[in-house]
Rosetta silent file (secondary structure, phi, psi, omega in degrees, C-alpha in Angstrom):
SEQUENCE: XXXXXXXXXXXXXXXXXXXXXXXXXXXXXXXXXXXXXXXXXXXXXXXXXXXXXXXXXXXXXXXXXXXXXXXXXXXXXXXXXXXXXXXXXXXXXXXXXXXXXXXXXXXXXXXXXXXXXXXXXXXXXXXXXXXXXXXXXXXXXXXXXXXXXXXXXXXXXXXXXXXXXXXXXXXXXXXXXXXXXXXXXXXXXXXXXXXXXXXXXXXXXXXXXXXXXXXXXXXXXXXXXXXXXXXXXXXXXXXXXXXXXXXXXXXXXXXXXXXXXXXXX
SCORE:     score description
SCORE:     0.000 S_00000001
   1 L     0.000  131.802  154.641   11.144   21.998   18.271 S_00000001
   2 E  -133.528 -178.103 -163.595    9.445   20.392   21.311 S_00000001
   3 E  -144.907  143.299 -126.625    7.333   17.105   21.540 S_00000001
   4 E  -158.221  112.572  178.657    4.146   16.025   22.389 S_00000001
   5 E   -71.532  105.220 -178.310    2.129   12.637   23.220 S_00000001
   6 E  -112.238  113.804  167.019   -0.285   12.215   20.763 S_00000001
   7 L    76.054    8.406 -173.491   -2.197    8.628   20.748 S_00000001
   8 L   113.114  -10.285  174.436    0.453    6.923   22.020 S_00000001
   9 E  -114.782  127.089  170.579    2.993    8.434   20.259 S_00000001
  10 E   -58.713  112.124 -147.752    5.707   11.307   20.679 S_00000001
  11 E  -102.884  162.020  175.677    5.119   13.198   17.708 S_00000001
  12 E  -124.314  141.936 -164.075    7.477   16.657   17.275 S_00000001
  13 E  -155.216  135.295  168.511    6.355   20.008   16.274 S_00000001
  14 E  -103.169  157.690 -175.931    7.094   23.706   15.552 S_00000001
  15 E  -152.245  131.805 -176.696    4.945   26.235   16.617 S_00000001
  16 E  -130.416  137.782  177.433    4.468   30.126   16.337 S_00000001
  17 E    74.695 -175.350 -163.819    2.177   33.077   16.796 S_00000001
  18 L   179.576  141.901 -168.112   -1.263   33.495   18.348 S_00000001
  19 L   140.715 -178.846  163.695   -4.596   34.089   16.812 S_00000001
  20 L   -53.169  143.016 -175.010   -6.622   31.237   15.205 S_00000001
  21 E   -94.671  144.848  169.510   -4.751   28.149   14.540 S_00000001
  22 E  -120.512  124.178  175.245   -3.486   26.624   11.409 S_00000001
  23 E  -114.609  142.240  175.681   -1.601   23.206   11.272 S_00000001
  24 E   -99.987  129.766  153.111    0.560   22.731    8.018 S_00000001
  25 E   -69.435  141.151  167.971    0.751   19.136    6.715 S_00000001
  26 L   -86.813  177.891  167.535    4.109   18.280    5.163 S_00000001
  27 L   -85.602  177.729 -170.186    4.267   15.679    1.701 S_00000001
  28 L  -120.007    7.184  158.545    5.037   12.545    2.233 S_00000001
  29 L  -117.643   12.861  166.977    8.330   12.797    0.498 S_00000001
  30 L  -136.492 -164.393  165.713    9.277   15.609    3.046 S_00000001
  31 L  -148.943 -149.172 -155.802    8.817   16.687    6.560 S_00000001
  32 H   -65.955  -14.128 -163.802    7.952   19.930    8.844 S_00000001
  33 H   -83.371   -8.258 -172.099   11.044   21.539    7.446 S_00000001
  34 H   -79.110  -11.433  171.975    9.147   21.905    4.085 S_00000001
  35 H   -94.979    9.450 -163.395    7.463   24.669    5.895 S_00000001
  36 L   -77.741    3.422  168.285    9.887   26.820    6.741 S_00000001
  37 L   -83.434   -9.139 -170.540    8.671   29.540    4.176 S_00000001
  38 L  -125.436  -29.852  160.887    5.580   29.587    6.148 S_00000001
  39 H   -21.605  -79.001  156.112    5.869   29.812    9.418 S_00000001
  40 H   -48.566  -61.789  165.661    6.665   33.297   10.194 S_00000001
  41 H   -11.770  -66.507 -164.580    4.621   34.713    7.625 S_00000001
  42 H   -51.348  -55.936  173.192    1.992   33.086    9.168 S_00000001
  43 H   -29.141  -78.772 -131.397    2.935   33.582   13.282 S_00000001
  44 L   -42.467  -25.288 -175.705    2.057   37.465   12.098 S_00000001
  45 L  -124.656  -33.162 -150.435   -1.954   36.594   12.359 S_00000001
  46 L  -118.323  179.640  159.728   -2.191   32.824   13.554 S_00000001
  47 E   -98.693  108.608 -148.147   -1.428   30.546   15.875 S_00000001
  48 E  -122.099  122.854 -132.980    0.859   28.176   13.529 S_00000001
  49 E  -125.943  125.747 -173.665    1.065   24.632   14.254 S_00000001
  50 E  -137.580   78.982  171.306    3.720   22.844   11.887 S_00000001
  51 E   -57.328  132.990  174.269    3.806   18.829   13.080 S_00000001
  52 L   -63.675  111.466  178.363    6.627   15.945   11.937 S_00000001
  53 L   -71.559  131.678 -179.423    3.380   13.258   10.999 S_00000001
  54 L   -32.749  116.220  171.933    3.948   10.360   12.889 S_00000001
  55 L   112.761  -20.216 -166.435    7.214    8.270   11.883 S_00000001
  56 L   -84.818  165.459  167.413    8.419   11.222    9.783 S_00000001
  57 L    83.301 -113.865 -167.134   11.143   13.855   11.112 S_00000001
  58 L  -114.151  -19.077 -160.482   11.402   14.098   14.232 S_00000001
  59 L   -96.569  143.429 -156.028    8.169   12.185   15.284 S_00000001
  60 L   -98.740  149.823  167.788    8.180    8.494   16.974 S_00000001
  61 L  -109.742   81.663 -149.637    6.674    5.326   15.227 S_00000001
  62 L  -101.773  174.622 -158.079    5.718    3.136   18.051 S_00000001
  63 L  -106.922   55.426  164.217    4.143   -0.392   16.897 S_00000001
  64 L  -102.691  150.871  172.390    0.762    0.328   17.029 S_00000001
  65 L   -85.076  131.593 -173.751   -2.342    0.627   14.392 S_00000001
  66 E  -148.656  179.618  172.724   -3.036    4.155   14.291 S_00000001
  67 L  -154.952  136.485 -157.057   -4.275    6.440   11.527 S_00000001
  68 H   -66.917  -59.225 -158.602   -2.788   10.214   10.456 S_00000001
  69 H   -64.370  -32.687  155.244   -5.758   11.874   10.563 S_00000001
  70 H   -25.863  -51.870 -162.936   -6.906   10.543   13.987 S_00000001
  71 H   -83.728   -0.936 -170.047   -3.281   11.698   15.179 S_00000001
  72 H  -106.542  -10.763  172.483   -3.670   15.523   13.712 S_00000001
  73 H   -61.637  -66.754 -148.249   -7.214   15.417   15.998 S_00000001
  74 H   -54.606  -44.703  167.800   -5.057   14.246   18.771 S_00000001
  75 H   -61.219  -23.027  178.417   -2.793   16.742   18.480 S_00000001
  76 H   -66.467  -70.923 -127.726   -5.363   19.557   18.538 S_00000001
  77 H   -72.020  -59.436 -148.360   -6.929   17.848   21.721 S_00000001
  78 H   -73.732  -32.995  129.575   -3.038   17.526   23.233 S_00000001
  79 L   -52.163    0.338  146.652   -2.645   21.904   22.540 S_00000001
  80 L    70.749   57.273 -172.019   -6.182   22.383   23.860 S_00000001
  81 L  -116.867  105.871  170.085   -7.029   23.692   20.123 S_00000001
  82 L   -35.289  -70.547 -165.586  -10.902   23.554   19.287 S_00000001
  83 L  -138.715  135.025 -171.788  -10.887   24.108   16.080 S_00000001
  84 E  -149.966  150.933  173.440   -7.661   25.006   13.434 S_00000001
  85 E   -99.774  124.981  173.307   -7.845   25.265    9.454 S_00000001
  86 E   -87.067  137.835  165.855   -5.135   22.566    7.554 S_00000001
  87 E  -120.499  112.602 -164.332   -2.987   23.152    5.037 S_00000001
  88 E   -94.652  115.667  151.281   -2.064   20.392    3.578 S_00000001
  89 E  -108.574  152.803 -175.043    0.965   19.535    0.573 S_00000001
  90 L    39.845 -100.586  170.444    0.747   16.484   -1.619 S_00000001
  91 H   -63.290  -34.561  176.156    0.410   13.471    1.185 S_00000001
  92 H   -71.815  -35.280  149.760   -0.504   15.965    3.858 S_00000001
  93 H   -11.035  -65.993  169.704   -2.973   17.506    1.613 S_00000001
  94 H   -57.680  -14.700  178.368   -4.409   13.568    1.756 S_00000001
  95 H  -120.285  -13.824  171.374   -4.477   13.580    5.352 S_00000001
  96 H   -67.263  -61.943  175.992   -5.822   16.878    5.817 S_00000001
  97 H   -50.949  -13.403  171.065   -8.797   15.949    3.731 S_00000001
  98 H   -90.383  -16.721  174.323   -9.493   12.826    5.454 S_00000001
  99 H   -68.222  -36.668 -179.870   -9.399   14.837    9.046 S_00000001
 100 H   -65.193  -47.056 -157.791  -12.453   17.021    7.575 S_00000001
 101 H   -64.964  -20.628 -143.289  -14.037   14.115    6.298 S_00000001
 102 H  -100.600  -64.783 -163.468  -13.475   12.193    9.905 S_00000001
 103 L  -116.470   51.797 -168.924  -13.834   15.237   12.061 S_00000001
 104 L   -51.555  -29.190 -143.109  -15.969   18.123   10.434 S_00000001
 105 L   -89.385  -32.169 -165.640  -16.852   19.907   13.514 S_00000001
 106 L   -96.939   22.238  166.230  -13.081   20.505   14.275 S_00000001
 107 E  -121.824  104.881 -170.147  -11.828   21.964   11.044 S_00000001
 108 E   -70.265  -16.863  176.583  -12.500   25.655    9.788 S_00000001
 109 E   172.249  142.964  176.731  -10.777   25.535    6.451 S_00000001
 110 E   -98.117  159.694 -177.917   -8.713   23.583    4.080 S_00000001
 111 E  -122.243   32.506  -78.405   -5.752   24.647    2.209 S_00000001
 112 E  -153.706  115.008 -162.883   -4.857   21.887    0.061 S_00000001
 113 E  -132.047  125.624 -175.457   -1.565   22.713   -2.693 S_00000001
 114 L    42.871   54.034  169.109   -0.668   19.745   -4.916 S_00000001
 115 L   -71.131   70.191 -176.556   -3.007   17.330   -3.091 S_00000001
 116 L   -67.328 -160.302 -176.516   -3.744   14.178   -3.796 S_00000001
 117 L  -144.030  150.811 -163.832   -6.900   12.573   -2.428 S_00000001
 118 L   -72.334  133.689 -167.627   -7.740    9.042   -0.705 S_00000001
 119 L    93.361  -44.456  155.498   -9.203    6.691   -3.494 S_00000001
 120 L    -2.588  135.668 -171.147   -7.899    8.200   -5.842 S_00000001
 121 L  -131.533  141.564  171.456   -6.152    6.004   -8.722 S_00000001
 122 L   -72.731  168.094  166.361   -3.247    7.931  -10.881 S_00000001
 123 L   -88.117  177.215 -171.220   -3.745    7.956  -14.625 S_00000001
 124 H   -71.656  -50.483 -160.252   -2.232    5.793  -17.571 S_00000001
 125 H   -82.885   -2.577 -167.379   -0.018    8.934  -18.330 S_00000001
 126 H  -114.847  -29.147 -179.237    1.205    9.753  -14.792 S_00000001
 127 H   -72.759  -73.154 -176.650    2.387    5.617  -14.639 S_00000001
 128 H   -41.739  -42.943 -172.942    3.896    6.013  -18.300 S_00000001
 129 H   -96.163   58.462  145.688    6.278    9.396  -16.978 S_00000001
 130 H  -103.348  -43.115 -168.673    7.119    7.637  -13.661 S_00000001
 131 H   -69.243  -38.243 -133.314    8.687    4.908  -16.356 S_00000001
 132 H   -98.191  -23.301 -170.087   10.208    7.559  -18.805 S_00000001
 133 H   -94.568  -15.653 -156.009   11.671    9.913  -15.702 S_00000001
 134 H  -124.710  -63.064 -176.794   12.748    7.323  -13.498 S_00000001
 135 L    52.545 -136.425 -162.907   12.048    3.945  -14.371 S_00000001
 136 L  -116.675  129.840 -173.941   13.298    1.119  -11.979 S_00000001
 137 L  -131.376  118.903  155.297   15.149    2.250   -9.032 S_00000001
 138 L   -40.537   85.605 -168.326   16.142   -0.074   -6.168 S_00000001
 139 L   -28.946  -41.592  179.958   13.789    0.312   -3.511 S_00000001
 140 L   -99.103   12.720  168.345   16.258   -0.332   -0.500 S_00000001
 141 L   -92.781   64.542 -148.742   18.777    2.266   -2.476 S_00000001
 142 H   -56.390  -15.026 -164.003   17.068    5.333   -0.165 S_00000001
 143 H  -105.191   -6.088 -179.098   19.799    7.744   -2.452 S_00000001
 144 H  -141.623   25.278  146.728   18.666    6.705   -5.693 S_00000001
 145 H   -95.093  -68.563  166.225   15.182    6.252   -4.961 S_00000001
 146 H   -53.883  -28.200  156.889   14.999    9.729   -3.511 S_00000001
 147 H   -61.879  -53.925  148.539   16.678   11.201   -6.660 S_00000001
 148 H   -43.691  -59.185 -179.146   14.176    9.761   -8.687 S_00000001
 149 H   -70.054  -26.665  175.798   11.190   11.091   -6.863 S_00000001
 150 H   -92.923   35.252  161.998   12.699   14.630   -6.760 S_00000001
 151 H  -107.408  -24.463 -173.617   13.216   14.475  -10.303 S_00000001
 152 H   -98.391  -38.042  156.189    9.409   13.343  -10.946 S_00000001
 153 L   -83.200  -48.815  136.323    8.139   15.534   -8.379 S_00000001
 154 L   -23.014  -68.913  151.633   10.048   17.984   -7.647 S_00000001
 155 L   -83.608  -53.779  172.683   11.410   19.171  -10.909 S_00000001
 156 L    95.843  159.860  160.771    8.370   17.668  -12.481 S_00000001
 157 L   -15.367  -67.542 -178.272    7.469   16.701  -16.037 S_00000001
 158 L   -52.956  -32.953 -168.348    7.634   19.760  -17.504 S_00000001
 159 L  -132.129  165.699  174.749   11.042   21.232  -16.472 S_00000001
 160 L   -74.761  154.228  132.583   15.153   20.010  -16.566 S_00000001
 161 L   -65.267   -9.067  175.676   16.952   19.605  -13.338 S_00000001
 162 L   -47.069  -57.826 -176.425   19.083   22.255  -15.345 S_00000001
 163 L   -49.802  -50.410 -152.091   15.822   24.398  -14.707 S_00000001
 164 L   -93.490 -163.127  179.870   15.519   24.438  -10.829 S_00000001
 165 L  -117.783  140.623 -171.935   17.824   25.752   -8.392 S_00000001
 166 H   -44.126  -42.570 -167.603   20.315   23.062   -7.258 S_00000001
 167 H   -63.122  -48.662  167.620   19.851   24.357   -3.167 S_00000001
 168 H   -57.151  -55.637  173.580   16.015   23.086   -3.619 S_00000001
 169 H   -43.424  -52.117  173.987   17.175   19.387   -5.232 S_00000001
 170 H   -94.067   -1.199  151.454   19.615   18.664   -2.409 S_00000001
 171 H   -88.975  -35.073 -139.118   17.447   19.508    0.528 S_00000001
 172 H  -100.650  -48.365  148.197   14.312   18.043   -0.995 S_00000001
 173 L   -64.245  -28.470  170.138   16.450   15.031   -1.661 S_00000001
 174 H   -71.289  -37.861  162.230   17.859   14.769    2.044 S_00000001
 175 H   -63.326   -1.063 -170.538   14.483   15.313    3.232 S_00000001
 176 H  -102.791  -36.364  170.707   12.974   12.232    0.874 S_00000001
 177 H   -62.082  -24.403  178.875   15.961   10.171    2.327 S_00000001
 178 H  -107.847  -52.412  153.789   15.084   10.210    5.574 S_00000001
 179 H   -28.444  -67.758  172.931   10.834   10.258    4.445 S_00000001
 180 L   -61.914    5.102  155.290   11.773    6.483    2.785 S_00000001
 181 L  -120.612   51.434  136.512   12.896    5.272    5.953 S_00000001
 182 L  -126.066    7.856  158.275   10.158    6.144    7.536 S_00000001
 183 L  -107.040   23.431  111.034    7.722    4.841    5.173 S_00000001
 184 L   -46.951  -57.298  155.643    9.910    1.668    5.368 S_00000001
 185 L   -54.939  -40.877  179.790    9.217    1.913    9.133 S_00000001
 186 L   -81.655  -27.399 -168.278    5.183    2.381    8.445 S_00000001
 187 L   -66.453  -28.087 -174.572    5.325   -0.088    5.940 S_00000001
 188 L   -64.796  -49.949 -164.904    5.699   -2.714    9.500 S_00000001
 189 L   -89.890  155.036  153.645    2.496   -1.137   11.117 S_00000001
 190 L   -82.180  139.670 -176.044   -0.849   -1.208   10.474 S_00000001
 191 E  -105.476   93.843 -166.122   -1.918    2.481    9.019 S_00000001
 192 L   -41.231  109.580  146.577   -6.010    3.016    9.359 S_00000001
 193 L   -51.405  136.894  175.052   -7.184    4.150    6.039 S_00000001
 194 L   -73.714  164.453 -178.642  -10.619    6.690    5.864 S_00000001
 195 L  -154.057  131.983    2.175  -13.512    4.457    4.727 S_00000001
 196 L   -81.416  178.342 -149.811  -15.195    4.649    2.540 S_00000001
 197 L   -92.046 -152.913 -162.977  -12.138    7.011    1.133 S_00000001
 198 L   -98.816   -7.762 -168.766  -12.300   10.879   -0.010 S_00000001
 199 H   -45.317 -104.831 -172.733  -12.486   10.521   -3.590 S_00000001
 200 H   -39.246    4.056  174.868  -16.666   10.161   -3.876 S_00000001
 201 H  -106.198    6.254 -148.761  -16.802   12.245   -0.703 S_00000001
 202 L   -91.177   31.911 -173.224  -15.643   15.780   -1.300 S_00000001
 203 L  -105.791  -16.763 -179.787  -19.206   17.466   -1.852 S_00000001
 204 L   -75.069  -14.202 -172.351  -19.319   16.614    2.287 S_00000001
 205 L   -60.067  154.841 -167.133  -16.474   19.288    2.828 S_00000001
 206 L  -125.820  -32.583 -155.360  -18.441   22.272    4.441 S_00000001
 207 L  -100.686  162.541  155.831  -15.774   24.288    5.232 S_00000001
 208 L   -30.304   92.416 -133.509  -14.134   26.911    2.961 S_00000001
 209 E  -124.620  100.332  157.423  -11.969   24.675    0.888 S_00000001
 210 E   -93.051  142.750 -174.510   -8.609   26.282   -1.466 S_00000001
 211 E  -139.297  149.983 -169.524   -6.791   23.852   -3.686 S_00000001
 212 E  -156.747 -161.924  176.526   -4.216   25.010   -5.869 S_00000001
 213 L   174.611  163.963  167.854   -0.647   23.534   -7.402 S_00000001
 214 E   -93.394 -169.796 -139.803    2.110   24.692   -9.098 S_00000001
 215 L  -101.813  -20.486 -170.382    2.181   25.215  -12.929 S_00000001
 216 L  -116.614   29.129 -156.471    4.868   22.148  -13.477 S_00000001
 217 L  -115.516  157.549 -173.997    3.188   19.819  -10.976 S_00000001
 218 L   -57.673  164.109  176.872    1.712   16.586  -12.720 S_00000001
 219 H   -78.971   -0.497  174.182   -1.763   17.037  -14.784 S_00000001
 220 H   -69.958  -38.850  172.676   -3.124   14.495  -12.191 S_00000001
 221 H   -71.607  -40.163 -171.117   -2.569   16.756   -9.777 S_00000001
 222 H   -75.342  -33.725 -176.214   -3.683   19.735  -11.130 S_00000001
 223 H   -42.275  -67.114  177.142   -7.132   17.861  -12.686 S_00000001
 224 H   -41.098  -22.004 -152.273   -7.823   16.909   -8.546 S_00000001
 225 H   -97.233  -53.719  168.221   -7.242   20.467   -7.756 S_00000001
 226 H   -39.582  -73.344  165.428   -9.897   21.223  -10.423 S_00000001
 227 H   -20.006  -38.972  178.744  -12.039   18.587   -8.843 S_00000001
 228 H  -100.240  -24.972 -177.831  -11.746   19.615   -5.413 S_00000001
 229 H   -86.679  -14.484 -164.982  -12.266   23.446   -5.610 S_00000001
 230 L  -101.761  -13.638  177.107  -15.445   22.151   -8.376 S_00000001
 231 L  -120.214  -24.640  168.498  -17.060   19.585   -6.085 S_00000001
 232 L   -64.415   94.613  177.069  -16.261   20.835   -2.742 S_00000001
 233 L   -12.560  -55.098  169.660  -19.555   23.370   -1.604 S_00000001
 234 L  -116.519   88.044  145.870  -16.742   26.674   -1.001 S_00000001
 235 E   -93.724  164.585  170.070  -14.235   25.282   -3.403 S_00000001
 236 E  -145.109  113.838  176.449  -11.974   28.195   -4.643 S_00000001
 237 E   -74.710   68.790  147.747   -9.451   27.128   -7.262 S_00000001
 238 L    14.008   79.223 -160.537   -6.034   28.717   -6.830 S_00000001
 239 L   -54.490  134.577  163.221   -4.564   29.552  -10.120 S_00000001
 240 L   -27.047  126.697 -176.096   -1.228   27.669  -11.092 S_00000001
 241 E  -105.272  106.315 -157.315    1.578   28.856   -9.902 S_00000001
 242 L   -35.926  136.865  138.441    4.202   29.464  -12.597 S_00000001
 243 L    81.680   15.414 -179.794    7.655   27.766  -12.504 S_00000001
 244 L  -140.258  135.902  174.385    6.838   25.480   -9.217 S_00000001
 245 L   -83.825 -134.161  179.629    6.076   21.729   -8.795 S_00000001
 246 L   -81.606  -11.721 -171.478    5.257   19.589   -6.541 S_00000001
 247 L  -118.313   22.765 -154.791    6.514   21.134   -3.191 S_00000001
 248 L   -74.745   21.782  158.191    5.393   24.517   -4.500 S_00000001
 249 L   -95.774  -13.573  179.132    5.105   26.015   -0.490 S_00000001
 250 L   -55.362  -51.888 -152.634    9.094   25.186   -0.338 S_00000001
 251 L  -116.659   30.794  141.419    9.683   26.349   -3.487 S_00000001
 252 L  -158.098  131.968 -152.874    7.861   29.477   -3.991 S_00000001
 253 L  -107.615  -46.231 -171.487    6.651   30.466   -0.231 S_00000001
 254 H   -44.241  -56.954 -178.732    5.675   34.033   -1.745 S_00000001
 255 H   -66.182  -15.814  169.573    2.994   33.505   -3.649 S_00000001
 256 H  -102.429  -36.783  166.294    1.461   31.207   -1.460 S_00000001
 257 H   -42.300  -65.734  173.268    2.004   32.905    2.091 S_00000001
 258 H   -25.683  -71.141 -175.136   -0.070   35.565    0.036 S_00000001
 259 H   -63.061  -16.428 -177.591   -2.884   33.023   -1.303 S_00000001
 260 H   -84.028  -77.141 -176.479   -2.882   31.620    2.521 S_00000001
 261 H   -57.175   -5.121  165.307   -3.004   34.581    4.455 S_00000001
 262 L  -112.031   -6.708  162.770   -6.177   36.350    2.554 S_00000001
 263 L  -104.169  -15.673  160.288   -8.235   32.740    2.409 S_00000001
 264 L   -56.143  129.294  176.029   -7.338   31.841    6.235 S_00000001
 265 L   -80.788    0.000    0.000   -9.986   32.581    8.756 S_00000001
């Protein structure tokens, strides 16, 4: 790990390889370690850039108004990196796409796996299984609030926790435990929003744009991923990837190092 002043803040980052650069976004219910399936793989062709997003991880929240995608320029600028293609999951996904939208000239391709997108609104059915999987969990209970989201995301709709492998549940929860205090911590600051957001914008992406999910991942998600490879100039849809959810580079890294490394420039 080493650390880096980006915007005012020390933000922390892994980094690997040489070649063109790629920065992986984490979710927003994990943090850089959600990459760790991708990394090497990657190092073999790129220069592979895998940041904590400011308050998560490893990465400092200082008590300033800032905005993510501002801070993944800043980080380019702060590695004296021109131009790098994002890969984004779930919330990083959401922050990748607002860095193209922001900052066109300095992104070469999107990646974007179980994305959602800014403006966006969930459906009546994605509210209704949040009640039926979850229901009401004490907000300042970080151990039974993170159980709940890696039962609705994680495991997903679709599948038991019976189904998944127990090794994924209890990192993905210790990573979500520590992700809810730092969106407890964010909750304090102001966080710049893109404006207008990305929903009505994603016919501006330009660059070579894959969006994909896994096969168990909500239908909200996969319908954007339809959306974004179908409105997006180079969209390329990613076919579902059996037996994986919301966190699908964690929890199948093959099939996606694969789909990464032949659509990265």
């Amino acid at each position: 790990m080493a650390k880096i002043e980006v915007n005012g803040a020390q933000l922390a980052y892994d980094e690997a390889g040489s070649g063109s650069a790629v920065v992986l976004l984490h979710a927003g219910i994990a943090d850089r370690r959600m990459w760790r399936g991708q990394l090497d793989a990657l190092a073999a062709r790129h220069r592979v850039i895998v940041p904590d997003l400011r308050g998560y991880g490893d990465s400092e929240l200082p008590p300033a108004a800032f905005a993510h995608h501002d801070d993944v320029i800043g980080l380019l600028d702060a590695l004296g990196v021109e131009r790098a293609a994002l890969v984004g999951c779930s919330f990083g996904g959401k922050v990748a796409v607002d860095t193209a939208l922001a900052y066109p000239e300095r992104v070469s391709a999107l990646a974007l796996l179980g994305a959602p997108v800014s403006g966006n609104e969930w459906s009546e059915e994605t509210e209704q299984l949040w009640e039926e999987l979850v229901g009401d969990v004490d907000p300042e209970d970080f151990t039974a609030t993170a159980a709940g989201e890696v039962r609705f995301w994680v495991v997903g709709p679709t599948r038991e926790p019976a189904d998944v492998d127990p090794e994924l549940i209890r990192f993905a929860e210790e990573m979500d435990r520590r992700a809810l205090a730092a969106e407890l911590a964010l909750s304090a600051v102001e966080v710049g929003e893109l404006d207008p957001p990305a929903i009505e914008r994603l016919g501006e992406l330009r660059m070579p744009v894959l969006a994909g999910a896994g096969a168990d991942d909500l239908a909200d998600i996969r319908r954007l991923a339809d959306r974004i490879a179908a409105e997006a100039p180079h969209g390329i849809r990613l076919p579902d990837v059996p037996d994986a959810a919301h966190l699908l580079p964690l929890e199948k890294p093959e099939p996606v190092n694969a789909a990464l490394l032949d659509f990265l420039p």
